[in-house]
Coordinates of C-alpha atoms in Angstrom, one line a residue:
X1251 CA 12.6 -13.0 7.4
X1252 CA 12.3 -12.9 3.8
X1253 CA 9.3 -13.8 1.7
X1254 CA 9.3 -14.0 -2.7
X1255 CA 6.0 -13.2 -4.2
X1256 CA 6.7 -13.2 -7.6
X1257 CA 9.4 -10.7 -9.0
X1258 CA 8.5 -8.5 -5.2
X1259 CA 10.6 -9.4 -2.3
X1260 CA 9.1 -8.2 1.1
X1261 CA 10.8 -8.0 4.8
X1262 CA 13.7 -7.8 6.2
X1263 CA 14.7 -4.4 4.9
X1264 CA 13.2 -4.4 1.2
X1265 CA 11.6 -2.1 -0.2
X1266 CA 8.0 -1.5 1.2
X1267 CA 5.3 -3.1 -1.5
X1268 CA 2.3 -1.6 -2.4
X1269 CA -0.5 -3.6 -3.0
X1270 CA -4.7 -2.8 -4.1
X1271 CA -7.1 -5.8 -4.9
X1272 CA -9.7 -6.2 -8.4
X1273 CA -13.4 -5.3 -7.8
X1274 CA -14.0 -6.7 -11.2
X1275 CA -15.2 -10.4 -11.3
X1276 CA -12.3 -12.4 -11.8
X1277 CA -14.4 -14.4 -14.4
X1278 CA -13.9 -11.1 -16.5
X1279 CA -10.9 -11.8 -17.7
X1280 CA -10.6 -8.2 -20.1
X1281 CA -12.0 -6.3 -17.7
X1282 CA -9.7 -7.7 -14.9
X1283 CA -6.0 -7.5 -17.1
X1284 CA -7.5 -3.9 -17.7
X1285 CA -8.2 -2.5 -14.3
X1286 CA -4.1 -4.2 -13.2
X1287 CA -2.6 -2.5 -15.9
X1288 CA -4.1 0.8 -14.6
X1289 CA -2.8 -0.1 -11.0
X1290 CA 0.5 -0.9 -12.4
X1291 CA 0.6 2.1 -14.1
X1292 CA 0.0 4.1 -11.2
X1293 CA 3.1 2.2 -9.1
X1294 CA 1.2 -0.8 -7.8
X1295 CA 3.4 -3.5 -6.8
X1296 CA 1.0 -6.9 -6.0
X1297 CA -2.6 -7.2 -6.6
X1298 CA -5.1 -9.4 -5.2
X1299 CA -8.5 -11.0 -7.0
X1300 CA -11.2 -12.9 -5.3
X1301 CA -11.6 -16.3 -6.4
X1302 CA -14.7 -17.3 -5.4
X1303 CA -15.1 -20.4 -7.2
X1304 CA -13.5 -22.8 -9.9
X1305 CA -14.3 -21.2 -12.8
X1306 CA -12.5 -17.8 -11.1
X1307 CA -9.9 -20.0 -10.7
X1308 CA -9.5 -21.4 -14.0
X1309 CA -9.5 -17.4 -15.1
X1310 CA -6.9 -16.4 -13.1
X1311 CA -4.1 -17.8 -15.7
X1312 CA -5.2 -15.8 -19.0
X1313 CA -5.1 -12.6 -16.7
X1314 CA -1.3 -13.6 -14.8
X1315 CA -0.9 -13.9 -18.8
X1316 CA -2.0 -10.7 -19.7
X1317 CA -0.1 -8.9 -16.7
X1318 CA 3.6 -7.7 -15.4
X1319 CA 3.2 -7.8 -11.6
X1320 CA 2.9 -10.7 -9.2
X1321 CA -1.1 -11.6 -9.2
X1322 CA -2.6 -13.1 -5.2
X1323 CA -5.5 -15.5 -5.0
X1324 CA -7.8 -14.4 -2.1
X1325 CA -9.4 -17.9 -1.2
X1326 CA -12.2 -18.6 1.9
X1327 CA -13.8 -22.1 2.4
X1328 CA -12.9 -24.3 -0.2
X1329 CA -9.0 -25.5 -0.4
X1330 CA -9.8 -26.9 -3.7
X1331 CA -9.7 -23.4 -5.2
X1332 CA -6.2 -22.6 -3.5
X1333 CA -4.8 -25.9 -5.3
X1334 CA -6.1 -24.5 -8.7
X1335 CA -5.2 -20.9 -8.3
X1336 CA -1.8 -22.3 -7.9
X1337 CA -1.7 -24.3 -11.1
X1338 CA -3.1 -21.1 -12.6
X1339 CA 0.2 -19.4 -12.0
X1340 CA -0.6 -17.4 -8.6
X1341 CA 2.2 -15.7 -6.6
X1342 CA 0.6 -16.1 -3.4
X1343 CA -2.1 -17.1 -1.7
X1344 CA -4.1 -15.4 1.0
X1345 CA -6.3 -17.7 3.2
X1346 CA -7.4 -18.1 6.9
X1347 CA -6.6 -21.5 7.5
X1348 CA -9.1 -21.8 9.7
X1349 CA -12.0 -21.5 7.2
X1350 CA -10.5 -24.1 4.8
X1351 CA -11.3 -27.5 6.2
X1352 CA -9.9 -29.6 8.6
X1353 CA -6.1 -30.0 9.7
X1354 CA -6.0 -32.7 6.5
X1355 CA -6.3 -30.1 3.9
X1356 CA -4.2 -27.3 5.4
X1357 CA -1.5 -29.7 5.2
X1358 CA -2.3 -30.4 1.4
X1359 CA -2.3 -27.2 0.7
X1360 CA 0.9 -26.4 2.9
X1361 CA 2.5 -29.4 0.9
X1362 CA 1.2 -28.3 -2.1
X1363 CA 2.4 -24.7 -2.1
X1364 CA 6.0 -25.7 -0.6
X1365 CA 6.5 -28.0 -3.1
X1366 CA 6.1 -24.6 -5.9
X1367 CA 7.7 -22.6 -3.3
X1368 CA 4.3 -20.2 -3.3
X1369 CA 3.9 -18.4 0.1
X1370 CA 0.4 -17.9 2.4
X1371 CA -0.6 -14.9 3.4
X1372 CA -2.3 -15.8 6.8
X1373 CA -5.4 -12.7 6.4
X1374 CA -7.2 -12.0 9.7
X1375 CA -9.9 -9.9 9.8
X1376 CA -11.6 -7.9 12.9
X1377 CA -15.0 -9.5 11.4
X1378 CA -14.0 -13.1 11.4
X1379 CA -12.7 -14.4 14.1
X1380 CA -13.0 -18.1 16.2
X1381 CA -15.5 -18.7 18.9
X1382 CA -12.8 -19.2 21.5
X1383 CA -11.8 -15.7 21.0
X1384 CA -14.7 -13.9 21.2
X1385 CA -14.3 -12.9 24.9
X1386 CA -10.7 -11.5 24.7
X1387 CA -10.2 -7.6 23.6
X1388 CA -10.3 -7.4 19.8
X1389 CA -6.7 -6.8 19.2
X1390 CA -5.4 -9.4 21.2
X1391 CA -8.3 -12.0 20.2
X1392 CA -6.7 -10.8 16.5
X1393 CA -3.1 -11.6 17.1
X1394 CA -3.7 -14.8 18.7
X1395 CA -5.4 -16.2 16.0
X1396 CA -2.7 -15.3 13.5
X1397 CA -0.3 -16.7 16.1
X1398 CA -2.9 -20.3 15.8
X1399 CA -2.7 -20.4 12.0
X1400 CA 1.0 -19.4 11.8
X1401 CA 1.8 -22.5 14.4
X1402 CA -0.6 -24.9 12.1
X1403 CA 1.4 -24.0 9.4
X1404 CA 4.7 -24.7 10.8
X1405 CA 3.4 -27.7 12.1
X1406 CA 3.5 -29.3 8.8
X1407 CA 7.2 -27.3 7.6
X1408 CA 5.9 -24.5 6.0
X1409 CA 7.6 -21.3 7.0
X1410 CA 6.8 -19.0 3.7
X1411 CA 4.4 -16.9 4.9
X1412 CA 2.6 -13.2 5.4
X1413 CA 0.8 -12.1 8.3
X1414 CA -2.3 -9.5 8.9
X1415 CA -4.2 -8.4 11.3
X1416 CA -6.7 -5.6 10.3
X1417 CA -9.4 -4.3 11.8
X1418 CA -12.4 -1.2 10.5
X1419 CA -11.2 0.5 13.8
X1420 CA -7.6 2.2 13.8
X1421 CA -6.7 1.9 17.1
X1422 CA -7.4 -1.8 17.3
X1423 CA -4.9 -2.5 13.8
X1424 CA -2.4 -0.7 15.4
X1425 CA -2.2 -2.5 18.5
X1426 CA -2.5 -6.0 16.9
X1427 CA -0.5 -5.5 14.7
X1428 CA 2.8 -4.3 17.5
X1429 CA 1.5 -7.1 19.5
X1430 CA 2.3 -9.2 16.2
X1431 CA 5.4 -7.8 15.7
X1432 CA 6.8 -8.6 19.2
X1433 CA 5.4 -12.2 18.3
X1434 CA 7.3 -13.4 15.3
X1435 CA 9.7 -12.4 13.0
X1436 CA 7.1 -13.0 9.7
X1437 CA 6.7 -10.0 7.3
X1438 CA 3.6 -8.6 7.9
X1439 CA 0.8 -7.0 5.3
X1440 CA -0.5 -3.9 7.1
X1441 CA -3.8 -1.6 6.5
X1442 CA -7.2 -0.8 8.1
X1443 CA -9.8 -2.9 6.4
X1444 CA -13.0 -1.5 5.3
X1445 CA -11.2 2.4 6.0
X1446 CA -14.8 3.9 3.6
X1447 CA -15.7 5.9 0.9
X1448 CA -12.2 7.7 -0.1
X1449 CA -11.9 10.9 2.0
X1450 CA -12.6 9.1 5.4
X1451 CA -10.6 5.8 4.1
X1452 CA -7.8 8.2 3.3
X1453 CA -7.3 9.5 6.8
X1454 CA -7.7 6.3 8.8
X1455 CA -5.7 4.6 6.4
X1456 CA -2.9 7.3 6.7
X1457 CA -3.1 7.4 10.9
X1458 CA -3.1 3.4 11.0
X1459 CA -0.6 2.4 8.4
X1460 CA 1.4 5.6 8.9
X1461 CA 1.7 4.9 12.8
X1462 CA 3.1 1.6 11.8
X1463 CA 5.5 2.2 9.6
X1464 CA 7.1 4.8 11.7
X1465 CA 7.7 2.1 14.3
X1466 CA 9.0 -0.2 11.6
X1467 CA 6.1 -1.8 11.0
X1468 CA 5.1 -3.0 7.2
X1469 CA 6.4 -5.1 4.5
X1470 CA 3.8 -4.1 1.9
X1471 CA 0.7 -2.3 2.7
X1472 CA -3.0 -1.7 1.6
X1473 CA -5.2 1.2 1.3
X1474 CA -8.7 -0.3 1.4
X1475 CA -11.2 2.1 -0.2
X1476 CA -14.8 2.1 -1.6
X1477 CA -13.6 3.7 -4.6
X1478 CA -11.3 2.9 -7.8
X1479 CA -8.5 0.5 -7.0
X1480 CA -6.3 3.1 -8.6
X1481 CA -6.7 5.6 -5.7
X1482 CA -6.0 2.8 -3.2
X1483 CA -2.5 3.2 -4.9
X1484 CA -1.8 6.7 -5.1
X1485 CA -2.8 7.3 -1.6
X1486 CA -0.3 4.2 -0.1
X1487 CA 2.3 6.2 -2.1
X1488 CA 1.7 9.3 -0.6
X1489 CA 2.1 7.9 2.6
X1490 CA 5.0 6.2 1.9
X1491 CA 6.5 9.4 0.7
X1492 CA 5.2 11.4 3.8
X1493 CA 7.4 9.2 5.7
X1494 CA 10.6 9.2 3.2
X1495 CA 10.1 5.0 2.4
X1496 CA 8.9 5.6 -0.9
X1497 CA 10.5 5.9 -4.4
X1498 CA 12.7 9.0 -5.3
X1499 CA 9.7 11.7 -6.3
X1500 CA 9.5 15.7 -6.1
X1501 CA 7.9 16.9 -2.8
X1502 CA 6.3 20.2 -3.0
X1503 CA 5.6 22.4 0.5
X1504 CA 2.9 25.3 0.4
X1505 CA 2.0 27.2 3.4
X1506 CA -1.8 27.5 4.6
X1507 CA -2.2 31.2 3.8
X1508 CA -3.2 34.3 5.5
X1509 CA -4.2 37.9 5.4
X1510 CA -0.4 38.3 4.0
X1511 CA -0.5 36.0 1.6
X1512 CA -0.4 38.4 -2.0
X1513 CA 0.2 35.4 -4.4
X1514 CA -2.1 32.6 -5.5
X1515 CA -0.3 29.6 -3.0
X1516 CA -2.7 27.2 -3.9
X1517 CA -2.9 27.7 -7.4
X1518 CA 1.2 27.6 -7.7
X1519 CA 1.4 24.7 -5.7
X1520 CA -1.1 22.8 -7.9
X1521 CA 1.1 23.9 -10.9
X1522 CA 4.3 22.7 -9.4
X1523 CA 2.9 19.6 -8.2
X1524 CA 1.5 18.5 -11.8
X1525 CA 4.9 19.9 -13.1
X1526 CA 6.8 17.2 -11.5
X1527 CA 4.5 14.7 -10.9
X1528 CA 6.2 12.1 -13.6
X1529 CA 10.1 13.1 -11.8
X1530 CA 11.8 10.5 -10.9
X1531 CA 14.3 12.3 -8.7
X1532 CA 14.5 13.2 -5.4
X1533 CA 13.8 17.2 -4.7
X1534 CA 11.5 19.4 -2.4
X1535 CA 10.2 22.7 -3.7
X1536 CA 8.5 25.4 -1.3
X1537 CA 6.0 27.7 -2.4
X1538 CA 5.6 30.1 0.4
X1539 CA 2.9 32.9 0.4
X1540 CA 5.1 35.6 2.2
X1541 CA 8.3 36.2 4.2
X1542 CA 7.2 35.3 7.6
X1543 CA 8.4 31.8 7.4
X1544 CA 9.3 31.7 3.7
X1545 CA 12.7 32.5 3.5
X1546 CA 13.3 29.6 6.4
X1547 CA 11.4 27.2 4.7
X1548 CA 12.6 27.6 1.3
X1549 CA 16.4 27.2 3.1
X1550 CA 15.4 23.4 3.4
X1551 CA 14.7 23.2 -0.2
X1552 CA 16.0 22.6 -3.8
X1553 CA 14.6 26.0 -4.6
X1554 CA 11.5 27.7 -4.2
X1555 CA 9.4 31.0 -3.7
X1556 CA 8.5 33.3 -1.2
X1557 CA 5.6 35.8 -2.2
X1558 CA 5.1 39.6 -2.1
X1559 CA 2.3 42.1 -2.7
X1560 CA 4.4 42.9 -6.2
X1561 CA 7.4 40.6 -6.5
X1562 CA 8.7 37.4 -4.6
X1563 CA 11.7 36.0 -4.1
X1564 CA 13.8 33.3 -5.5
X1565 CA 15.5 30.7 -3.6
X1566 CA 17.6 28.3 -4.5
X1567 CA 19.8 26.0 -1.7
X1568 CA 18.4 28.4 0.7
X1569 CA 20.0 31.5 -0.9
X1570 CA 17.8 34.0 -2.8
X1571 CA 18.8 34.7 -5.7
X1572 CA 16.8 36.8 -7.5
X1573 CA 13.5 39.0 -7.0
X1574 CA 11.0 38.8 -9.8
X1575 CA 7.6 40.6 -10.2
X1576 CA 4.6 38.3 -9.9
X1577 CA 3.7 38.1 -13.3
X1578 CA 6.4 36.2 -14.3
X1579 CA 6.6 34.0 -10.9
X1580 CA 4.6 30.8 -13.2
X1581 CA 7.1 30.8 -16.4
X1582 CA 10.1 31.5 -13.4
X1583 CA 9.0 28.4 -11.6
X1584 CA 8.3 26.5 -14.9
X1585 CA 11.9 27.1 -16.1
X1586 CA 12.9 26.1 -12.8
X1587 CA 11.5 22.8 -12.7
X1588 CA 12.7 22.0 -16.2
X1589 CA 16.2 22.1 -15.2
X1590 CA 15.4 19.1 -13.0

């Protein structure tokens, strides 16, 4: 199944989305239309602002004005604010429909949105769940809530929807959210909610969403940080790249280094990497610190290096070519990546 936010199309085979949420108050309307450009420019493809009242709302149109990528309304408790989010020009809205009022307003607001053909992202939380499913194991008591709301919606004919499931606890997202998968065919949003400050967030974020996606799990996914929006995006692309999902980019290899290593690895592969950061093409450079496992390495690569004590060699398509002293290894590499 297919779902249209905006100018993104998610599931069924498209293109994984990336996505990162404001912490600016929406009511800041400058200050909001600033901190999306910045993601935007950094490859974010949806972003997400609280709306946690009318006059957030109300707000939300001046920044979809001053923006180029599709702009979600995350709405709790009131449906009211849902209803004027969409007038504001939203591309979706996230809600648990199960902390918006009774059945009568879900169905306005399902009306409401099918009418503008605006999908719901369905959002369940580890944190939030119903009193009925307080006694069932977390990731199950997750899945079968999403399963409630998703059946409420349908109830009343509306079928454009988003699914998660995410817990603080990486295990527990990545069962849901299979559980989920073998449930319904809906595209789901996947990440670990509340992953930290950014090096812990990075590596439960990368186990969690990375686990899913190689079981084909993921429409468009979340890094959630405690840091700049901005990082949220770069480290969702480096997973997607890990994996081969994302968008054509340079990859750059470096071994670990060890009493062999005669060459500054580290300090070339930094070099390389902020050489081809802004490539658009598909390539993988090695920069190996001796010819243990250099020469086999660089085999599987565009081109790339293997170091000596004096010179190292040149590979290119897993041939070498040439044998250059180290001093000129930097402008070698340089040149190198130019003709990319």
């Amino acid at each position: 199944m297919k779902v249209k936010i905006g100018n993104i199309t998610i599931g069924d085979g498209e293109k994984i989305a990336i996505q990162s949420m404001c912490n600016t108050k929406t009511t800041d309307i400058l200050g909001s239309i600033e901190q999306i450009l910045q993601l935007e420019s950094y490859g974010c493809d949806i972003v997400r602002l609280s709306v946690p009242d009318m006059e957030s709302a109300v707000a939300l149109k001046e920044i979809i004005n001053g923006v180029h990528i599709p702009v979600v309304a995350d709405i709790h408790f009131d449906y009211r604010l849902a209803i004027a989010a969409c007038d504001s020009g939203v591309a979706k809205i996230r809600i648990n429909p199960g902390n918006i009022g009774d059945e009568k307003k879900v169905q306005y607001v399902a009306d409401y949105l099918n009418e503008r053909n605006i999908p719901i992202r369905i959002g369940v939380n580890g944190g939030s769940l119903e009193k009925q499913f307080k006694d069932l194991p977390l990731a199950e008591a997750m899945c079968k809530s999403a399963l409630g709301h998703v059946a409420l919606l349908e109830k009343y004919n509306f079928y454009n929807t988003v699914i998660s499931v995410k817990s603080s606890d990486v295990r527990t997202s990545v069962q849901a959210y299979r559980m989920l998968k073998n449930a319904c065919d809906y595209p789901l949003h996947v990440g670990v909610t509340e992953a930290g400050i950014y090096e812990k967030g990075l590596i439960k974020s990368a186990i969690g969403i990375g686990s899913l996606l190689l079981d084909g799990i993921g429409d468009t996914i979340r890094v959630s940080l405690s840091d700049e929006p901005y990082k949220e995006v770069l480290v969702a692309k480096e997973i997607l790249n890990s994996l081969d999902l994302g968008d054509p980019h340079v990859e750059v290899i470096s071994c670990p280094t060890c009493a062999r290593t005669n060459i500054d690895v580290a300090g070339l592969a930094k070099m390389v990497v902020d050489a081809t950061k802004d490539i658009k093409k598909s390539a993988k450079i090695a920069v190996m610190g001796c010819v243990v496992n250099g020469p086999g390495e660089a085999a599987k690569c565009d081109f790339g290096v293997a170091g000596g004590k004096d010179k190292s060699a040149i590979f290119i398509n897993g041939q070498v070519v040439k044998t250059i002293s180290n001093e000129f290894l930097i402008n070698e590499l340089l040149d190198m990546i130019a003709k990319l």
